[in-house]
């Protein structure tokens, strides 16, 4: 949970009445009022004047420190008039920090809240503007709702050593003294702290699924299985319409087939150390697919590592992230069921394709744009259930030629989910094709790509949850747990993150069940409403993974002095250990 400093206003009012703080708006008739500014270090610390005492910004702590900027009028202080504010870091103090302005703008985060909003639910991230001379400024527009002032919160990325940042706060609107007010930020870290390495933000370019790798036939690599403890290097940049340069990450559907032993596959950028996380888990003879979002190495390639035995690997590209703004941006949504061939309300059927499962060689069409106008690609969790034969399902834009790629592979009687990111056809629809037998298909949306939304920052696999270590016990039946992926402890900024891509693994399950992931307030709540959607289906004793793209909600008020946001993981039956590895995050700019 996060803490913040909503008690500042009440505490300051008491101190004002007791005479411990100056009331700076009591001025002569010919003078404009000044801003009244006081700050607090940590949670529950004493109030102080930031012109006299540095504001401590501890590197790596999410909540950081906070200040209250009071708006007062010259009469009695009972009327309040908002004003534009500007927080500035001069070029010389930026240079003295040891970082460039571009780096510091990513490391020192600012968000504000106008006090007129009850419970502080309008926290807004403010972006630094970097000027040619190396100076940095943040503009805070005047509120228009009779605000009493602005809460200002700062959070700093982990760093080593310390830097004294000499800032200035200035009223730039009419009605206030424009003289800058000095503030000193003591931005410090601890010895041994590992600084955050920020990835390059990118926008998404969807493609009709295209096969880049098939070790069975020699596509993209020699026709040979991947051996135990070995990797296959996959060229991404410059193939299948992907640019030769500027690609930050790629979205692949990776399938393991014909394995000779229980094993796992890890995808990572070529040239980087192989992480401990896994992307696919499988047993001997099992065919398992999973969507993988992985940063691309400096040479435009990624590595796929196999732990044990031998296995054939297949990789189909569905899109890539490109530096800059030429692609699409992501908007996360609370998971919602859009299609279920078992449900007449979500699959009414047509004369051409009556209600019921999808037959051999048959297709079903899902209208996306009708519910999400402007969507040009969509991220869905697609589940195949009750199949009568071994088969595969392919998702592709409606109206386009069906590709040779597959998204789900399954055997008779098996329930298999997989995350699918697929372009939307010109008519706003997506097509699903079933190869053999009949199968029920379920599709739950978690987000879509359009001209507006957030950029993607790849991180490479970063573990944010392992119930075997913390809390040290499995997730029980009808139980939930919250994870906060957007935290400096995971190398992810706590402010401005709207969603994450994760690989979620279920292991040591005691019963057949499913996991569901959803955005949550992170506050205590009644747990009686169980979600209808699922992200991961498993049987007792099975270890299986699936990609999850989760929305991170806006800051929520939990009561007292606690604000929080989280992604909630829910288990339906039995107990199960859950592991989650973040591969990147979506950042609103």
Coordinates of C-alpha atoms in Angstrom, one line a residue:
X1 CA 0.0 0.0 0.0
X2 CA 1.1 3.5 -0.6
X3 CA 0.9 6.4 1.9
X4 CA 0.5 10.0 1.0
X5 CA 0.1 13.2 3.0
X6 CA -3.6 14.2 2.9
X7 CA -3.3 15.3 6.5
X8 CA -1.1 18.2 5.5
X9 CA -3.9 20.7 5.2
X10 CA -5.5 19.9 8.5
X11 CA -2.2 19.9 10.3
X12 CA -1.1 23.2 8.7
X13 CA -4.4 24.8 9.7
X14 CA -3.8 23.9 13.3
X15 CA -0.3 25.2 13.2
X16 CA -1.5 28.4 11.6
X17 CA -4.0 29.1 14.3
X18 CA -1.3 28.4 16.9
X19 CA 1.0 30.9 15.4
X20 CA 3.7 28.3 14.5
X21 CA 3.5 29.0 10.8
X22 CA 3.5 32.5 9.1
X23 CA 0.4 33.5 7.2
X24 CA 2.1 35.0 4.2
X25 CA -1.0 36.6 2.6
X26 CA -1.5 39.2 5.4
X27 CA 0.0 42.0 3.3
X28 CA -0.3 45.7 2.8
X29 CA -2.9 46.9 0.4
X30 CA -0.4 47.7 -2.4
X31 CA 1.1 44.2 -2.4
X32 CA 0.1 41.0 -4.1
X33 CA -0.3 37.9 -1.9
X34 CA 2.4 35.3 -1.9
X35 CA 2.0 31.6 -2.1
X36 CA 2.1 29.8 1.2
X37 CA 4.2 26.7 0.9
X38 CA 5.2 24.0 3.5
X39 CA 6.4 20.5 3.2
X40 CA 6.7 17.2 5.1
X41 CA 9.5 14.6 4.8
X42 CA 8.2 11.0 4.9
X43 CA 4.8 10.0 6.3
X44 CA 3.8 11.8 9.6
X45 CA 6.8 14.0 9.7
X46 CA 6.9 17.6 10.9
X47 CA 5.9 20.5 8.7
X48 CA 8.6 22.9 7.6
X49 CA 9.3 25.8 5.3
X50 CA 11.1 24.4 2.2
X51 CA 12.9 27.8 1.8
X52 CA 14.8 27.0 5.0
X53 CA 14.9 23.1 5.1
X54 CA 15.6 20.7 2.2
X55 CA 12.8 18.5 1.0
X56 CA 14.2 15.0 1.2
X57 CA 13.4 12.8 -1.8
X58 CA 14.7 9.3 -0.9
X59 CA 15.7 7.4 -4.1
X60 CA 13.7 4.2 -4.6
X61 CA 10.7 5.0 -2.2
X62 CA 7.4 5.2 -4.1
X63 CA 5.6 7.8 -2.0
X64 CA 8.5 10.2 -1.6
X65 CA 7.8 13.5 0.1
X66 CA 5.0 16.1 -0.3
X67 CA 4.4 19.8 -0.1
X68 CA 1.2 21.9 0.2
X69 CA 1.0 25.1 -1.8
X70 CA -1.8 27.3 -0.4
X71 CA -3.8 29.7 -2.4
X72 CA -4.9 32.8 -0.4
X73 CA -6.5 36.1 -1.3
X74 CA -5.5 39.5 0.3
X75 CA -8.6 39.9 2.4
X76 CA -8.9 37.4 5.2
X77 CA -7.7 34.2 3.6
X78 CA -11.2 32.8 3.4
X79 CA -11.5 33.2 -0.4
X80 CA -9.3 31.1 -2.7
X81 CA -8.1 31.9 -6.2
X82 CA -6.2 29.4 -8.2
X83 CA -3.1 30.3 -10.3
X84 CA -0.8 28.7 -12.8
X85 CA 2.4 27.4 -11.1
X86 CA 5.8 26.6 -12.5
X87 CA 8.3 24.3 -10.8
X88 CA 11.8 24.9 -12.3
X89 CA 15.2 23.2 -12.0
X90 CA 17.8 25.6 -13.5
X91 CA 20.4 24.1 -15.9
X92 CA 23.3 24.5 -13.4
X93 CA 21.6 22.4 -10.7
X94 CA 20.6 19.7 -13.3
X95 CA 24.3 19.5 -14.4
X96 CA 25.5 19.3 -10.8
X97 CA 23.2 16.2 -10.3
X98 CA 25.5 14.1 -12.4
X99 CA 22.6 13.2 -14.8
X100 CA 21.5 14.8 -18.1
X101 CA 18.1 16.7 -18.0
X102 CA 16.6 13.9 -20.1
X103 CA 17.7 11.3 -17.5
X104 CA 16.6 13.3 -14.5
X105 CA 13.2 13.9 -16.1
X106 CA 12.6 10.2 -16.0
X107 CA 14.1 9.7 -12.5
X108 CA 12.4 12.6 -10.6
X109 CA 8.6 12.2 -10.8
X110 CA 6.0 14.8 -9.9
X111 CA 2.3 14.5 -9.4
X112 CA -0.3 16.9 -8.0
X113 CA -3.7 17.0 -6.5
X114 CA -6.1 19.9 -6.2
X115 CA -7.4 20.1 -2.6
X116 CA -11.0 20.7 -3.7
X117 CA -11.4 17.1 -4.8
X118 CA -12.6 14.9 -2.0
X119 CA -10.2 12.1 -1.0
X120 CA -7.6 13.2 -3.5
X121 CA -8.7 11.0 -6.4
X122 CA -7.6 13.4 -9.1
X123 CA -3.8 12.8 -8.6
X124 CA -2.2 13.9 -11.9
X125 CA 1.2 13.1 -13.2
X126 CA 3.1 16.2 -14.4
X127 CA 5.8 15.8 -17.1
X128 CA 9.0 17.8 -17.1
X129 CA 9.7 20.0 -20.1
X130 CA 13.4 19.8 -20.9
X131 CA 14.7 23.1 -22.4
X132 CA 17.7 23.6 -24.8
X133 CA 19.9 25.0 -22.1
X134 CA 19.4 21.9 -19.9
X135 CA 16.8 23.5 -17.5
X136 CA 13.7 21.6 -16.6
X137 CA 10.2 22.9 -15.8
X138 CA 6.9 21.5 -14.7
X139 CA 3.7 23.5 -15.3
X140 CA 0.8 23.1 -13.0
X141 CA -2.3 24.7 -14.4
X142 CA -4.7 26.7 -12.2
X143 CA -7.6 24.7 -10.9
X144 CA -11.1 26.1 -11.6
X145 CA -13.0 24.5 -8.8
X146 CA -12.5 26.9 -5.9
X147 CA -9.4 25.1 -4.8
X148 CA -7.7 25.9 -1.5
X149 CA -4.3 24.8 -2.9
X150 CA -2.3 22.0 -4.5
X151 CA -0.6 19.0 -3.1
X152 CA 2.8 18.4 -4.7
X153 CA 4.3 14.9 -4.4
X154 CA 7.8 13.9 -5.6
X155 CA 9.2 10.4 -6.0
X156 CA 12.8 9.6 -7.2
X157 CA 14.2 6.5 -8.9
X158 CA 16.8 4.5 -7.1
X159 CA 20.3 6.0 -7.3
X160 CA 23.6 6.0 -5.5
X161 CA 24.9 9.0 -3.7
X162 CA 23.1 12.3 -3.3
X163 CA 22.3 15.5 -5.2
X164 CA 21.1 18.8 -4.0
X165 CA 18.6 20.2 -6.5
X166 CA 18.0 24.0 -6.2
X167 CA 14.5 24.5 -7.5
X168 CA 12.2 27.5 -7.8
X169 CA 8.4 27.6 -7.4
X170 CA 6.6 30.5 -9.0
X171 CA 3.1 31.7 -9.5
X172 CA 2.7 32.6 -13.2
X173 CA -0.9 33.5 -13.2
X174 CA -2.4 36.8 -12.2
X175 CA -3.2 37.9 -8.7
X176 CA -0.1 36.6 -6.9
X177 CA 3.4 37.9 -6.3
X178 CA 5.5 36.4 -9.2
X179 CA 8.7 36.3 -7.2
X180 CA 10.1 32.7 -7.3
X181 CA 10.1 30.8 -4.0
X182 CA 13.3 28.7 -3.4
X183 CA 13.0 25.0 -2.7
X184 CA 15.9 22.6 -2.2
X185 CA 15.3 18.9 -3.0
X186 CA 17.8 16.6 -1.3
X187 CA 17.6 13.7 -3.8
X188 CA 19.6 10.9 -2.2
X189 CA 20.2 7.1 -2.3
X190 CA 22.0 4.5 -0.4
X191 CA 25.3 2.8 -1.1
X192 CA 24.9 -0.3 -3.2
X193 CA 21.6 0.9 -4.6
X194 CA 21.1 -0.4 -8.2
X195 CA 20.0 2.5 -10.4
X196 CA 17.0 1.9 -12.7
X197 CA 17.8 1.3 -16.4
X198 CA 14.9 2.9 -18.4
X199 CA 13.8 1.3 -21.6
X200 CA 13.0 3.3 -24.7
X201 CA 9.3 4.1 -24.9
X202 CA 7.7 2.9 -28.2
X203 CA 4.4 2.7 -30.0
X204 CA 2.8 -0.5 -31.4
X205 CA 2.7 -1.6 -35.1
X206 CA 0.4 -4.6 -35.5
X207 CA 0.9 -7.1 -38.3
X208 CA -1.1 -10.0 -39.6
X209 CA 0.4 -13.1 -37.9
X210 CA 3.5 -14.2 -39.8
X211 CA 5.8 -17.2 -39.1
X212 CA 9.4 -16.2 -38.3
X213 CA 10.6 -19.5 -36.8
X214 CA 9.8 -23.2 -37.2
X215 CA 12.6 -25.6 -36.2
X216 CA 10.7 -28.5 -37.7
X217 CA 11.0 -27.1 -41.3
X218 CA 14.0 -24.8 -41.1
X219 CA 12.1 -21.5 -41.1
X220 CA 14.3 -18.8 -39.4
X221 CA 16.8 -21.4 -38.1
X222 CA 18.3 -24.8 -39.1
X223 CA 15.8 -27.7 -39.1
X224 CA 16.7 -29.2 -35.8
X225 CA 15.3 -29.4 -32.3
X226 CA 16.6 -27.1 -29.6
X227 CA 18.7 -29.1 -27.2
X228 CA 19.0 -29.1 -23.5
X229 CA 20.5 -25.9 -22.1
X230 CA 20.7 -24.5 -25.7
X231 CA 19.2 -21.4 -27.4
X232 CA 18.0 -20.6 -30.8
X233 CA 18.7 -17.1 -32.1
X234 CA 15.8 -15.5 -33.9
X235 CA 16.3 -12.6 -36.3
X236 CA 13.4 -10.1 -36.0
X237 CA 14.5 -6.7 -37.4
X238 CA 14.4 -6.5 -41.1
X239 CA 12.0 -9.5 -41.6
X240 CA 8.3 -9.8 -42.3
X241 CA 7.9 -6.1 -42.7
X242 CA 9.7 -5.2 -39.5
X243 CA 12.1 -2.3 -39.9
X244 CA 15.8 -3.0 -39.7
X245 CA 16.3 -0.3 -37.0
X246 CA 14.4 1.4 -34.2
X247 CA 12.5 -1.7 -33.0
X248 CA 12.4 -1.8 -29.1
X249 CA 10.4 -5.0 -28.5
X250 CA 8.5 -7.7 -30.4
X251 CA 5.2 -9.6 -29.7
X252 CA 5.5 -13.2 -30.6
X253 CA 3.3 -16.3 -30.2
X254 CA 5.8 -18.9 -29.3
X255 CA 4.8 -22.6 -29.4
X256 CA 6.8 -25.5 -28.0
X257 CA 6.0 -28.9 -29.6
X258 CA 7.4 -32.4 -29.6
X259 CA 9.3 -32.0 -26.3
X260 CA 11.1 -35.1 -25.0
X261 CA 11.1 -33.9 -21.4
X262 CA 9.4 -31.6 -19.0
X263 CA 11.0 -28.2 -19.5
X264 CA 10.6 -24.5 -20.0
X265 CA 11.5 -21.8 -22.5
X266 CA 12.8 -18.4 -21.8
X267 CA 12.7 -15.5 -24.3
X268 CA 15.2 -12.6 -23.9
X269 CA 17.0 -10.0 -25.9
X270 CA 20.2 -11.4 -27.6
X271 CA 23.3 -10.1 -25.9
X272 CA 21.7 -9.7 -22.5
X273 CA 22.0 -12.0 -19.5
X274 CA 19.4 -14.7 -19.5
X275 CA 16.9 -14.1 -16.8
X276 CA 15.6 -16.7 -14.3
X277 CA 12.0 -16.2 -15.5
X278 CA 10.3 -18.5 -17.9
X279 CA 7.7 -17.9 -20.7
X280 CA 6.5 -21.4 -21.5
X281 CA 6.3 -24.5 -19.3
X282 CA 5.5 -27.9 -20.7
X283 CA 5.7 -31.7 -20.1
X284 CA 7.0 -34.4 -22.5
X285 CA 4.8 -34.7 -25.6
X286 CA 2.7 -31.6 -24.9
X287 CA 2.2 -28.8 -27.4
X288 CA 2.0 -25.4 -25.5
X289 CA 1.7 -21.9 -27.0
X290 CA 2.2 -18.6 -25.2
X291 CA 2.3 -15.0 -26.3
X292 CA 5.7 -13.3 -25.4
X293 CA 6.6 -9.6 -25.4
X294 CA 10.4 -9.4 -25.4
X295 CA 12.9 -6.6 -25.9
X296 CA 14.9 -6.9 -29.1
X297 CA 18.7 -7.0 -28.7
X298 CA 21.0 -4.4 -30.2
X299 CA 21.5 -6.6 -33.3
X300 CA 17.7 -7.0 -33.9
X301 CA 17.5 -10.5 -32.6
X302 CA 16.0 -12.4 -29.6
X303 CA 17.1 -15.7 -28.0
X304 CA 14.8 -18.6 -27.1
X305 CA 16.3 -20.9 -24.5
X306 CA 15.3 -24.4 -23.7
X307 CA 16.1 -25.8 -20.3
X308 CA 15.8 -29.6 -20.6
X309 CA 15.4 -32.3 -23.2
X310 CA 14.9 -31.4 -26.9
X311 CA 12.0 -29.4 -28.3
X312 CA 10.8 -27.9 -31.6
X313 CA 10.0 -24.2 -31.3
X314 CA 7.7 -22.1 -33.5
X315 CA 7.4 -18.3 -33.4
X316 CA 4.7 -16.2 -35.1
X317 CA 5.0 -12.4 -35.0
X318 CA 1.8 -10.4 -34.3
X319 CA 3.4 -6.9 -33.9
X320 CA 6.3 -4.9 -32.7
X321 CA 7.1 -1.7 -30.8
X322 CA 9.0 1.1 -32.6
X323 CA 10.7 4.1 -31.1
X324 CA 8.8 7.4 -31.5
X325 CA 5.1 8.1 -32.2
X326 CA 4.4 6.6 -35.6
X327 CA 2.7 3.5 -34.2
X328 CA -0.4 2.9 -32.0
X329 CA -0.9 3.5 -28.3
X330 CA -2.4 1.2 -25.7
X331 CA -5.5 1.6 -23.6
X332 CA -6.1 -1.0 -20.9
X333 CA -9.6 -1.9 -19.8
X334 CA -11.1 -4.0 -17.0
X335 CA -11.3 -7.6 -18.4
X336 CA -14.7 -8.1 -20.1
X337 CA -16.1 -11.1 -21.9
X338 CA -16.8 -10.2 -25.6
X339 CA -17.4 -13.7 -27.0
X340 CA -18.5 -17.1 -25.7
X341 CA -19.8 -19.7 -28.1
X342 CA -21.5 -21.5 -25.2
X343 CA -23.6 -18.4 -24.4
X344 CA -26.4 -17.3 -26.7
X345 CA -26.1 -13.7 -25.4
X346 CA -22.5 -13.5 -26.4
X347 CA -22.9 -15.7 -29.5
X348 CA -26.4 -15.3 -31.0
X349 CA -25.4 -17.1 -34.2
X350 CA -26.3 -16.2 -37.8
X351 CA -27.9 -18.2 -40.6
X352 CA -24.4 -18.6 -42.0
X353 CA -23.0 -19.8 -38.7
X354 CA -25.6 -21.0 -36.2
X355 CA -25.2 -20.8 -32.5
X356 CA -22.8 -23.2 -30.9
X357 CA -19.2 -24.3 -31.1
X358 CA -17.0 -23.6 -34.2
X359 CA -16.8 -26.5 -36.5
X360 CA -14.0 -28.1 -38.5
X361 CA -12.6 -25.5 -41.0
X362 CA -15.2 -23.0 -39.6
X363 CA -14.8 -19.4 -38.5
X364 CA -16.5 -17.0 -36.1
X365 CA -16.3 -13.2 -36.3
X366 CA -16.0 -10.8 -33.3
X367 CA -17.0 -7.2 -33.7
X368 CA -14.4 -5.1 -31.7
X369 CA -14.9 -1.6 -33.1
X370 CA -18.6 -1.7 -32.3
X371 CA -17.7 -1.7 -28.6
X372 CA -14.3 0.1 -28.8
X373 CA -14.4 2.6 -31.6
X374 CA -11.0 3.6 -32.9
X375 CA -9.4 0.3 -32.0
X376 CA -7.0 -0.9 -34.7
X377 CA -5.6 -3.9 -32.8
X378 CA -6.9 -5.7 -29.7
X379 CA -5.5 -7.8 -26.9
X380 CA -7.7 -10.7 -26.0
X381 CA -7.4 -13.8 -23.8
X382 CA -8.8 -16.5 -26.0
X383 CA -9.8 -19.9 -24.5
X384 CA -10.5 -23.1 -26.4
X385 CA -12.8 -25.4 -24.5
X386 CA -14.5 -28.8 -25.0
X387 CA -12.7 -29.6 -28.3
X388 CA -13.6 -32.9 -29.9
X389 CA -10.3 -33.3 -31.7
X390 CA -6.7 -32.1 -31.7
X391 CA -6.7 -28.8 -33.5
X392 CA -5.5 -25.2 -33.6
X393 CA -7.1 -21.8 -33.7
X394 CA -5.9 -18.8 -35.7
X395 CA -6.9 -15.2 -35.0
X396 CA -6.5 -12.7 -37.8
X397 CA -8.1 -9.5 -39.2
X398 CA -11.5 -10.0 -40.7
X399 CA -11.4 -9.6 -44.4
X400 CA -7.7 -10.6 -44.7
X401 CA -6.3 -13.8 -46.0
X402 CA -6.0 -16.4 -43.3
X403 CA -2.3 -16.8 -42.3
X404 CA -0.5 -20.1 -41.7
X405 CA 0.3 -19.1 -38.1
X406 CA -1.6 -20.4 -35.1
X407 CA -2.5 -18.9 -31.7
X408 CA -3.9 -21.9 -29.7
X409 CA -3.0 -25.6 -30.0
X410 CA -4.9 -28.2 -28.2
X411 CA -5.9 -31.9 -28.0
X412 CA -9.4 -33.4 -27.6
X413 CA -11.0 -32.5 -24.2
X414 CA -8.3 -30.0 -23.3
X415 CA -9.1 -26.4 -22.1
X416 CA -6.3 -24.1 -23.3
X417 CA -6.1 -20.3 -22.9
X418 CA -3.7 -18.0 -24.7
X419 CA -3.3 -14.2 -25.0
X420 CA -3.7 -12.9 -28.5
X421 CA -2.8 -9.5 -29.9
X422 CA -4.3 -9.2 -33.4
X423 CA -5.0 -6.4 -35.8
X424 CA -8.6 -5.4 -36.4
X425 CA -10.0 -5.6 -39.9
X426 CA -11.0 -2.5 -41.9
X427 CA -14.6 -3.2 -40.7
X428 CA -13.5 -3.3 -37.0
X429 CA -13.7 -7.1 -36.7
X430 CA -11.5 -10.1 -35.9
X431 CA -11.9 -13.6 -37.3
X432 CA -11.2 -16.9 -35.5
X433 CA -10.6 -20.1 -37.5
X434 CA -10.7 -23.7 -36.1
X435 CA -8.8 -26.4 -38.0
X436 CA -10.4 -29.7 -36.9
X437 CA -13.3 -31.1 -34.9
X438 CA -15.5 -28.7 -33.0
X439 CA -14.5 -26.3 -30.2
X440 CA -16.0 -23.7 -27.9
X441 CA -14.2 -20.4 -28.1
X442 CA -14.2 -17.7 -25.4
X443 CA -12.6 -14.2 -25.8
X444 CA -12.0 -11.7 -22.9
X445 CA -10.6 -8.2 -23.8
X446 CA -7.9 -6.6 -21.7
X447 CA -7.0 -3.7 -23.9
X448 CA -6.8 -2.2 -27.4
X449 CA -4.4 -0.1 -29.5
X450 CA -5.5 3.1 -31.2
X451 CA -4.2 6.6 -31.9
X452 CA -4.5 7.6 -28.2
X453 CA -3.3 6.0 -25.0
X454 CA 0.1 5.0 -23.5
X455 CA 3.5 4.1 -24.9
X456 CA 5.2 0.8 -24.1
X457 CA 8.5 0.6 -22.2
X458 CA 10.1 -2.9 -22.3
X459 CA 11.9 -4.1 -19.2
X460 CA 12.8 -7.7 -19.8
X461 CA 11.4 -10.3 -17.4
X462 CA 11.2 -8.9 -13.8
X463 CA 9.7 -11.0 -11.0
X464 CA 7.0 -9.2 -9.1
X465 CA 5.3 -12.2 -7.4
X466 CA 6.2 -15.7 -6.3
X467 CA 3.8 -17.1 -3.6
X468 CA 6.4 -19.8 -2.8
X469 CA 8.6 -17.1 -1.3
X470 CA 6.1 -14.4 -0.2
X471 CA 3.7 -14.8 1.4
X472 CA 5.2 -18.3 1.5
X473 CA 1.9 -20.2 1.0
X474 CA -0.3 -20.9 -2.0
X475 CA -3.3 -18.9 -3.1
X476 CA -6.4 -20.5 -1.6
X477 CA -9.8 -21.3 -3.1
X478 CA -11.9 -18.2 -3.9
X479 CA -9.0 -16.1 -2.6
X480 CA -7.3 -13.0 -4.1
X481 CA -4.0 -11.3 -3.6
X482 CA -2.8 -7.9 -4.8
X483 CA 0.5 -7.1 -6.5
X484 CA 1.8 -3.6 -7.1
X485 CA 4.0 -4.0 -10.2
X486 CA 4.5 -0.2 -10.7
X487 CA 7.0 0.3 -8.0
X488 CA 10.6 1.4 -7.9
X489 CA 11.5 -1.9 -6.2
X490 CA 10.7 -3.6 -9.6
X491 CA 12.4 -0.9 -11.6
X492 CA 9.0 0.6 -12.7
X493 CA 7.9 4.2 -12.0
X494 CA 5.1 4.4 -9.4
X495 CA 3.5 7.4 -11.2
X496 CA 2.0 7.5 -14.7
X497 CA 1.9 3.7 -15.4
X498 CA -1.4 2.6 -16.9
X499 CA -0.7 -1.1 -17.5
X500 CA 1.8 -3.9 -17.5
X501 CA 2.6 -7.0 -19.6
X502 CA 3.2 -10.0 -17.4
X503 CA 3.8 -13.7 -17.7
X504 CA 1.7 -15.5 -15.1
X505 CA 2.6 -19.1 -14.1
X506 CA 0.4 -21.5 -12.1
X507 CA 2.2 -24.4 -10.3
X508 CA 1.5 -26.9 -7.5
X509 CA -2.3 -26.6 -8.0
X510 CA -4.3 -29.1 -5.9
X511 CA -7.4 -29.0 -8.3
X512 CA -8.4 -28.1 -11.7
X513 CA -9.0 -24.3 -11.6
X514 CA -8.4 -21.0 -13.3
X515 CA -6.7 -17.7 -12.4
X516 CA -8.2 -14.3 -13.2
X517 CA -6.2 -11.0 -13.2
X518 CA -7.9 -7.5 -13.0
X519 CA -7.1 -3.9 -11.9
X520 CA -8.0 -3.3 -8.3
X521 CA -8.1 -0.4 -5.8
X522 CA -5.7 -2.4 -3.6
X523 CA -8.0 -1.6 -0.7
X524 CA -9.8 -4.0 1.6
X525 CA -13.0 -5.2 -0.1
X526 CA -15.7 -7.8 -0.1
X527 CA -14.5 -10.9 -2.0
X528 CA -17.8 -12.5 -2.8
X529 CA -18.1 -11.5 -6.5
X530 CA -16.0 -14.0 -8.5
X531 CA -15.1 -12.9 -12.0
X532 CA -16.6 -14.7 -15.0
X533 CA -13.4 -14.3 -17.1
X534 CA -10.2 -16.3 -16.8
X535 CA -6.6 -15.7 -17.8
X536 CA -5.1 -19.1 -17.1
X537 CA -6.7 -22.6 -16.8
X538 CA -4.8 -25.5 -15.3
X539 CA -5.3 -29.0 -13.9
X540 CA -4.1 -30.4 -10.6
X541 CA -0.3 -30.7 -10.5
X542 CA 0.2 -28.9 -13.8
X543 CA 2.7 -26.1 -14.3
X544 CA 1.5 -23.7 -17.0
X545 CA 2.0 -20.1 -18.0
X546 CA 0.0 -17.5 -19.9
X547 CA 0.7 -13.9 -20.9
X548 CA -1.5 -11.3 -19.1
X549 CA -1.8 -7.6 -20.1
X550 CA -3.1 -6.0 -17.0
X551 CA -4.5 -2.5 -16.5
X552 CA -3.1 -0.6 -13.6
X553 CA -5.9 1.6 -12.2
X554 CA -5.8 5.3 -11.2
X555 CA -4.9 6.0 -7.6
X556 CA -7.7 5.0 -5.2
X557 CA -8.5 6.2 -1.7
X558 CA -8.7 3.4 0.8
X559 CA -9.5 5.5 3.9
X560 CA -7.3 7.0 6.6
X561 CA -4.1 8.1 5.0
X562 CA -3.8 5.2 2.5
X563 CA -4.0 5.3 -1.3
X564 CA -3.2 2.3 -3.4
X565 CA -3.5 0.7 -6.8
X566 CA -2.9 -2.9 -7.7
X567 CA -3.4 -5.9 -10.0
X568 CA -5.5 -8.6 -8.3
X569 CA -4.9 -12.3 -8.9
X570 CA -7.9 -14.6 -8.1
X571 CA -7.9 -18.4 -7.8
X572 CA -11.2 -20.2 -8.3
X573 CA -10.7 -23.7 -6.8
X574 CA -8.2 -25.6 -4.6
X575 CA -4.9 -23.9 -3.9
X576 CA -2.1 -23.0 -6.2
X577 CA 1.3 -21.2 -6.3
X578 CA 1.4 -18.2 -8.6
X579 CA 4.5 -16.6 -10.2
X580 CA 4.3 -13.3 -12.2
X581 CA 7.1 -11.8 -14.3
X582 CA 6.6 -8.3 -15.8
X583 CA 8.1 -7.8 -19.2
X584 CA 7.2 -4.1 -19.7
X585 CA 4.8 -1.3 -18.8
X586 CA 2.6 1.2 -20.5
X587 CA 3.4 4.9 -19.7
X588 CA 1.1 7.8 -20.2
X589 CA 3.1 10.8 -21.6

